[in-house]
XYZ file of C-alpha atoms in Angstrom:
409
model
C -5.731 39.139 -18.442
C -2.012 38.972 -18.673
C 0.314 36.193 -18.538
C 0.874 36.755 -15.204
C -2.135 37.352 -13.719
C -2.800 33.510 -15.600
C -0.092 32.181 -13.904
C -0.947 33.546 -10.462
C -5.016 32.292 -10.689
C -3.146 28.563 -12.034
C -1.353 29.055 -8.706
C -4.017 29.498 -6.364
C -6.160 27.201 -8.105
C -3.326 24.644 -7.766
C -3.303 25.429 -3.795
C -7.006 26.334 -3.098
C -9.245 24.460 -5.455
C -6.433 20.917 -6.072
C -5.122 20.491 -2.966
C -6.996 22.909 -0.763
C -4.822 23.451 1.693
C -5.572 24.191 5.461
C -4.298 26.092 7.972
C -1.657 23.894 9.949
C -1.286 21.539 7.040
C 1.843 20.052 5.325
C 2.173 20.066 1.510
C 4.970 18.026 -0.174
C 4.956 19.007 -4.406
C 6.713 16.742 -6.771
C 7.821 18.300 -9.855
C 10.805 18.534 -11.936
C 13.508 21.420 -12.885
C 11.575 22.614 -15.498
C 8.966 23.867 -13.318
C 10.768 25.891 -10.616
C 9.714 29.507 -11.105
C 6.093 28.387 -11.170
C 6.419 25.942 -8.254
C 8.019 28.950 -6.021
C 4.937 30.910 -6.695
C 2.644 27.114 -5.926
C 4.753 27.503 -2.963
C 3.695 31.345 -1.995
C 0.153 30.597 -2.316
C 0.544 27.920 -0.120
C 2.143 29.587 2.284
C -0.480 32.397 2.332
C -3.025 29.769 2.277
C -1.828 28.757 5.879
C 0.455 25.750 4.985
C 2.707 24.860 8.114
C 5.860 23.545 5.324
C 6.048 23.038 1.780
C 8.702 20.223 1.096
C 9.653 20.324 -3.060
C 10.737 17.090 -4.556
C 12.587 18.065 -7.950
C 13.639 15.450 -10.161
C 15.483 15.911 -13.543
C 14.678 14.118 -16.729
C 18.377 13.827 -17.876
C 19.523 12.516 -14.443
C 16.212 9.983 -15.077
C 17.443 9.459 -18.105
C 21.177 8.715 -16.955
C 19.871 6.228 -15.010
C 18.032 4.069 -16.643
C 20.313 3.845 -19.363
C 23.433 2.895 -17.230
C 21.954 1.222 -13.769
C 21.985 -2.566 -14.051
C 18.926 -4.006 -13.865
C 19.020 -5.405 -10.700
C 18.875 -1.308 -9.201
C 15.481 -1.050 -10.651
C 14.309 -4.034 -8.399
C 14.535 -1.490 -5.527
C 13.283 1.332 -4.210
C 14.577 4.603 -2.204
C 13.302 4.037 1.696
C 13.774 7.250 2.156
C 10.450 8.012 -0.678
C 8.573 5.377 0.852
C 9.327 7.022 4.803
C 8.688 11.084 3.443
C 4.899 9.635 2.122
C 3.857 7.677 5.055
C 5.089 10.615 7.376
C 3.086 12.883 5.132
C -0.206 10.571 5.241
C 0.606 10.354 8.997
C 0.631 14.240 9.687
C -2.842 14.348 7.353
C -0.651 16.250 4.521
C -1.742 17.128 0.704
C 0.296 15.977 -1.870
C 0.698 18.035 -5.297
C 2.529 16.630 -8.682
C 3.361 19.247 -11.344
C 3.830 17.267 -14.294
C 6.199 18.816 -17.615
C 7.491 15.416 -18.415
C 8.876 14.593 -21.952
C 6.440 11.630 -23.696
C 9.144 10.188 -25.347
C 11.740 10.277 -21.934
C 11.952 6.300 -21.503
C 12.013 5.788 -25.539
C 14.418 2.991 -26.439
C 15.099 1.997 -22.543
C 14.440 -1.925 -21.885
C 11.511 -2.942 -21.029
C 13.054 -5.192 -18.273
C 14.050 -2.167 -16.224
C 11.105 0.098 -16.563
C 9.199 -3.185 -15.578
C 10.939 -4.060 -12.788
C 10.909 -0.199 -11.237
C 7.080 -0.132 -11.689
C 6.987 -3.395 -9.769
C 9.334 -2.420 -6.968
C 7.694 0.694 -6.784
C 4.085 -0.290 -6.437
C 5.210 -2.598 -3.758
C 7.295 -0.090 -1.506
C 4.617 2.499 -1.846
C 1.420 0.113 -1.193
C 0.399 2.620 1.972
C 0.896 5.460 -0.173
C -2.067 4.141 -2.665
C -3.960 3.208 -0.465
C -4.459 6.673 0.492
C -4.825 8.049 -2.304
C -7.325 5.529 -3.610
C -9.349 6.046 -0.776
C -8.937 9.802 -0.657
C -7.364 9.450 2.822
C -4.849 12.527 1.394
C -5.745 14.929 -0.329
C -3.543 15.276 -3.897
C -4.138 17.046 -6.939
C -2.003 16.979 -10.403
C -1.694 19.563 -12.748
C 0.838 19.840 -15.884
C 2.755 23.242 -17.210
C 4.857 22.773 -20.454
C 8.430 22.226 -20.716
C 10.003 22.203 -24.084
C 10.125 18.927 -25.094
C 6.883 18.314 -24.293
C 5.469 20.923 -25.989
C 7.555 20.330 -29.239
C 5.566 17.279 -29.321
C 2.598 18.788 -29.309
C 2.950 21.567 -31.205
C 5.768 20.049 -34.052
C 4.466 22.921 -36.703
C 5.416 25.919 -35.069
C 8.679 27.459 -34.515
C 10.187 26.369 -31.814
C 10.076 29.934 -29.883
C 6.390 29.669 -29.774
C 5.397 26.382 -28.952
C 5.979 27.164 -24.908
C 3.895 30.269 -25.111
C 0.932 27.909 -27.261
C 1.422 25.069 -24.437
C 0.207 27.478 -21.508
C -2.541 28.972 -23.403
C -4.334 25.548 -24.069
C -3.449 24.603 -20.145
C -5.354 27.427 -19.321
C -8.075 27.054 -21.417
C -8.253 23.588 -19.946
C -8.232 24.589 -16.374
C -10.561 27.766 -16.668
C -8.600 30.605 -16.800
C -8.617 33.212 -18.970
C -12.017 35.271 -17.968
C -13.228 35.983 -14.619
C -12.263 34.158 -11.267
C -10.677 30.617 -12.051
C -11.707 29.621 -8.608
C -15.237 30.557 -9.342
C -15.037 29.131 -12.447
C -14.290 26.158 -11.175
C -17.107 25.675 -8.698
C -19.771 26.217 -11.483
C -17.133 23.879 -13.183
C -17.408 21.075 -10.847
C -21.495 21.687 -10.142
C -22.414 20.637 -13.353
C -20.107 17.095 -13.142
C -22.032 16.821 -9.576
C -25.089 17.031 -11.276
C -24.288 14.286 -14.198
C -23.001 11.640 -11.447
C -26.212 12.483 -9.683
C -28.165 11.513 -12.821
C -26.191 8.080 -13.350
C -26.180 7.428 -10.099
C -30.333 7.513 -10.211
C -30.264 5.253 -13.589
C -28.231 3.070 -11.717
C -27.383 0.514 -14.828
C -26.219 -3.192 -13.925
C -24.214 -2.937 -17.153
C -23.211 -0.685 -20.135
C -22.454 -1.659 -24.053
C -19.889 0.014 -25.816
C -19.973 -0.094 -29.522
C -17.900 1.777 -32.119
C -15.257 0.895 -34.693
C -12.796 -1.368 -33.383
C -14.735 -1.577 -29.744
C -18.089 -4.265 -28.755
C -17.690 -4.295 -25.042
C -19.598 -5.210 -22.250
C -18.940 -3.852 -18.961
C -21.279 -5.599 -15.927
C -21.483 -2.593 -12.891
C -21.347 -3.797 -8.987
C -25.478 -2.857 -7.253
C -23.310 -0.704 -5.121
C -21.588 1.115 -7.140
C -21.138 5.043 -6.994
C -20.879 7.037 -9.847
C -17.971 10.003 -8.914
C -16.855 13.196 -10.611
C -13.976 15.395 -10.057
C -13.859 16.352 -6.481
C -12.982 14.130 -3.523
C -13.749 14.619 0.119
C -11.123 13.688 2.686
C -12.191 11.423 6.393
C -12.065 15.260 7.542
C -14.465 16.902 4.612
C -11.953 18.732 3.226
C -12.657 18.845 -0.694
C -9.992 18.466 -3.305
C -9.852 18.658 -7.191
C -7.157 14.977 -8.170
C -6.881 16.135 -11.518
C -6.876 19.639 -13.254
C -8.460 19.834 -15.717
C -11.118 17.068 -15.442
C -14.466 16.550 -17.766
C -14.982 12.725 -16.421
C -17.532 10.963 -14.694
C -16.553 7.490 -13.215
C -16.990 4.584 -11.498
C -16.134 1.096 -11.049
C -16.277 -2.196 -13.202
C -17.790 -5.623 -11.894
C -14.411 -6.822 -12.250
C -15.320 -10.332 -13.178
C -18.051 -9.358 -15.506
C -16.275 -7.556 -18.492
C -16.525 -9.442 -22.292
C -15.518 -8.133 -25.179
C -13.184 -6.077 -27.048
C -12.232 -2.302 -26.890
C -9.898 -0.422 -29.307
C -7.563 2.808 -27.658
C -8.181 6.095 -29.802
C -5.773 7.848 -28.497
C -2.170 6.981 -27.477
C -1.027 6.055 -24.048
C 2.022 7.398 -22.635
C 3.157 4.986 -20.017
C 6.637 5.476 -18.125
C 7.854 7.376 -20.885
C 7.064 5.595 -23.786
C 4.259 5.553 -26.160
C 1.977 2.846 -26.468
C -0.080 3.194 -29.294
C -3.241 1.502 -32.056
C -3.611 -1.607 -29.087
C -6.881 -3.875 -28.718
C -7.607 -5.295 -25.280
C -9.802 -8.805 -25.859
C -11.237 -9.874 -22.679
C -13.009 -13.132 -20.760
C -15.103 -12.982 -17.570
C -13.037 -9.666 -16.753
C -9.536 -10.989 -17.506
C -7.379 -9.295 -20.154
C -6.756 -12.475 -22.391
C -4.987 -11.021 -25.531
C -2.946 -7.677 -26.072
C -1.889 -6.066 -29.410
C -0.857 -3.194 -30.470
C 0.664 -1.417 -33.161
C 2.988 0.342 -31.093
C 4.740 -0.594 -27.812
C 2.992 -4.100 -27.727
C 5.869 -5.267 -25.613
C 5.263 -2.878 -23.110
C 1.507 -3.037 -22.542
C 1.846 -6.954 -22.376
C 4.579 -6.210 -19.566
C 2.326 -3.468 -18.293
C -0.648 -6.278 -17.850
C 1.395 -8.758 -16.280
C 2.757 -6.440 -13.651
C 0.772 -8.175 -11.043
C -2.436 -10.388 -10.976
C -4.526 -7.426 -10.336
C -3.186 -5.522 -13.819
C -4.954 -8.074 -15.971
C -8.292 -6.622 -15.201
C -9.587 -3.006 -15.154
C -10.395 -0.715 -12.365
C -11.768 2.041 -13.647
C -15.005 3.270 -16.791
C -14.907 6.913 -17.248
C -17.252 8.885 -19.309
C -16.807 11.714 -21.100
C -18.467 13.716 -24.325
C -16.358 13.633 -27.230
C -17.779 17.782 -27.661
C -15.592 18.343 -24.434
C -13.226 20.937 -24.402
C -9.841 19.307 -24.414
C -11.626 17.429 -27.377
C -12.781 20.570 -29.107
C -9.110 22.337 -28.914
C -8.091 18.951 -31.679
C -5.123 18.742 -29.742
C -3.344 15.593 -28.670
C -1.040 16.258 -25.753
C 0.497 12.690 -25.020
C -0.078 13.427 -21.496
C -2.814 11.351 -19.550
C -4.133 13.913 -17.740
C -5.597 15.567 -20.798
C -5.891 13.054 -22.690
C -8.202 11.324 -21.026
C -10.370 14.230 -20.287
C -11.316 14.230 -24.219
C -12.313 10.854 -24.273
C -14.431 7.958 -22.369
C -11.696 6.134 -21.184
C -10.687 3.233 -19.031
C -7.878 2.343 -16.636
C -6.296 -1.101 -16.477
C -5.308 -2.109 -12.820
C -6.480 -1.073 -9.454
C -10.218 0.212 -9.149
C -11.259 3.237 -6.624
C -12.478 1.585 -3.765
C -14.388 5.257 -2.817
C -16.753 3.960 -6.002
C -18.638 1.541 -3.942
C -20.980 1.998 -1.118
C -18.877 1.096 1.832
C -15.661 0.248 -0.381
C -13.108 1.922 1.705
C -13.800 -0.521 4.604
C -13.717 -3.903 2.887
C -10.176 -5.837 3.189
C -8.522 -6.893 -0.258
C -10.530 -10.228 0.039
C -13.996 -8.564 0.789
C -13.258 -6.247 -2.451
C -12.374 -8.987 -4.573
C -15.338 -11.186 -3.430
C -17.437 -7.290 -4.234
C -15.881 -7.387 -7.549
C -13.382 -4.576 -6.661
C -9.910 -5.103 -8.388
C -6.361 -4.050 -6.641
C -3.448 -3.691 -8.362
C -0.200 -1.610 -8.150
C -1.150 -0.252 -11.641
C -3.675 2.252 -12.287
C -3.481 3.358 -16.320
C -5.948 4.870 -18.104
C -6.502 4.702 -21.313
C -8.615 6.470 -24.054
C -11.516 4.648 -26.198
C -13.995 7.435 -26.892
C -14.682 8.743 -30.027
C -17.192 10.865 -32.032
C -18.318 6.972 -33.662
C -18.993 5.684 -29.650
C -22.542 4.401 -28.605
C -22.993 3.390 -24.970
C -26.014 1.693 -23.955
C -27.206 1.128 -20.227
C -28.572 -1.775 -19.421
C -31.133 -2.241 -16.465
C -30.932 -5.389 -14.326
C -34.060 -6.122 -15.352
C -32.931 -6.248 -19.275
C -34.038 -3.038 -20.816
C -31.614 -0.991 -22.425
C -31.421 2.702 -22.496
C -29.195 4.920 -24.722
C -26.356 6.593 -22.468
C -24.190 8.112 -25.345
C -24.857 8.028 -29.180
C -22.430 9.560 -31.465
C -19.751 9.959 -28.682
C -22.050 12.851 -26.541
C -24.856 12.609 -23.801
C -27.740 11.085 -25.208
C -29.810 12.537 -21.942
């Protein structure tokens, strides 16, 4: 298969497995310069797929960049009406949303904290309808990543610098299926066998689960309604949509008063463009109670007081150390991947789609389920080829769930 014939399936899977668009429908793609001959051809398949318009948002890292470095602080403590009007017209029209990510992991290095704080405040607040939607699959959305050149200089430092591009897309595609056969039917076998493993934790149905591994003795108590989800989504209409390519998780929700312990990240977490790295999260009856880390402690401290949901966690995501991102031995300081080589979980606002009848309750019903809100969603990756996970039944026996960071059923 050649390059381009890649590039065209990573198209159409973008368009008719992500997003899946439908006849009539609106798409609006953000993405940034870097992207722009493969977001025309995102754009042609969606098009053909029967898209009504495709709106393109592109954003530039140096202008982001430029920005941050020179606007006072006090700029940050807004936000653009005019991003907050273009998504609630697009949830209001029953639109798809699509985010090509080739960001730089080191963009935001060396900006204050201060200002990257205060823009992920003011954000989360103008954009509150926006993720609600999206946390209760009300949109469909899908993101997917190409390379740009920085980025893939960081992950591939020991080659010359004239094949590091080239080595970025061929691990993307091996990540997202293509390379043999149909990537769309590769992805429905793909996505069968997740459906399958939620089905199977979904019948254990565990009031809690141990983790245990070096740096990590946690503790994680599971709502009796909680749903066990893998990588597709259905919209209120059925339509079915892929949030993240590639994805190896499955995932639920934490009893978000009912988390003790301690948990140590493997992997490093790139969070507004900067690195936070080596941290241990200590918590008490759910509550994040002490933050360190060897790198970017400021930040994650900043990052867990963003607001009074972001000092608990949302989100427990399983997934076999043998999986392929984790096979390649590649570390691609980009959260989407990342996090599909390793259990992780995500400090901040849960999926409300993860418990029976979630997507109804108000913000006090949810909190009184045990369902945390937050304008922060961040994953982050503890898994490991050391990790144990036991399930524990409500009525006290334990079961193995993982042993040596795979399956253990």
């Amino acid at each position: 298969m050649t390059f381009e014939e890649k590039l065209a399936q990573f198209a159409e899977l973008a368009v008719n497995v992500g997003t899946n668009i439908q006849q009539g429908q609106t798409l609006l793609i953000n993405t940034t310069v870097d992207t722009i001959d493969f977001t025309r051809l995102v754009v042609k398949e969606a098009y053909k797929a029967g898209a009504a318009r495709v709106t393109v948002n592109y954003a530039d890292d140096v202008v982001a960049r430029e920005l941050f470095e020179n606007a006072p602080v006090e700029e940050f403590e807004k936000f653009p009406r005019w991003i907050t009007a273009q998504r609630d017209e697009l949830i209001e029209r029953g639109g798809a949303l699509l985010w090509i990510d080739a960001a730089d992991p080191d963009l935001m290095a060396g900006i204050p904290v201060e200002k990257i704080s205060a823009n992920q405040k003011a954000s989360g607040k103008a954009l509150e309808n926006y993720r609600d939607a999206v946390m209760n699959d009300k949109i469909a959305w899908s993101i997917i990543a190409i390379p740009s050149k920085k980025w893939a200089a960081k992950v591939f430092p020991e080659l010359p610098e004239a094949e590091q591009v080239p080595a970025m897309w061929e691990a993307i595609f091996k990540t997202v299926h293509i390379g043999e056969g149909s990537a769309v039917e590769n992805w429905q076998a793909h996505l069968k066998n997740l459906h399958a493993r939620g089905d199977l934790m979904n019948e254990k149905h565990f009031a809690k689960l141990h983790y245990k591994a070096p740096g990590t003795d946690l503790i994680v108590g599971l709502p009796d309604k909680h749903i066990w989800a893998t990588g597709s989504s259905k919209t209120p209409q059925g339509t079915e949509f892929v949030a993240n390519m590639p994805t190896e998780e499955v995932f639920t929700l934490p009893s978000k008063y009912d988390v003790n312990g301690y948990v140590s990240s493997t992997k490093p977490l790139v969070y507004q463009g900067n690195i936070i790295d080596n941290f241990k999260l200590t918590f008490e009856n759910g509550v994040i109670v002490k933050a360190e880390a060897a790198q970017g402690e400021e930040l994650l401290n900043e990052l867990i007081k963003a607001d009074e949901g972001s000092k608990y966690i949302g989100e427990i995501a399983l997934v076999p150390h043998e999986s392929p991102i984790s096979a390649s031995g590649l570390l691609y300081y980009n959260t989407l991947f990342d996090e599909n080589a390793s259990n992780h979980i995500a400090i901040g606002a849960a999926y409300p789609t993860c418990y029976e009848g979630g997507s109804e309750l108000s913000e006090e019903e949810m909190d009184q389920a045990g369902i945390n809100t937050s304008i922060t969603h961040e994953d982050f990756m503890v898994g490991s080829a050391d990790m144990d996970i036991d399930g524990i039944h409500a009525d006290g026996t334990v079961e193995a769930v993982f042993r040596k960071g795979a399956w253990a059923f």
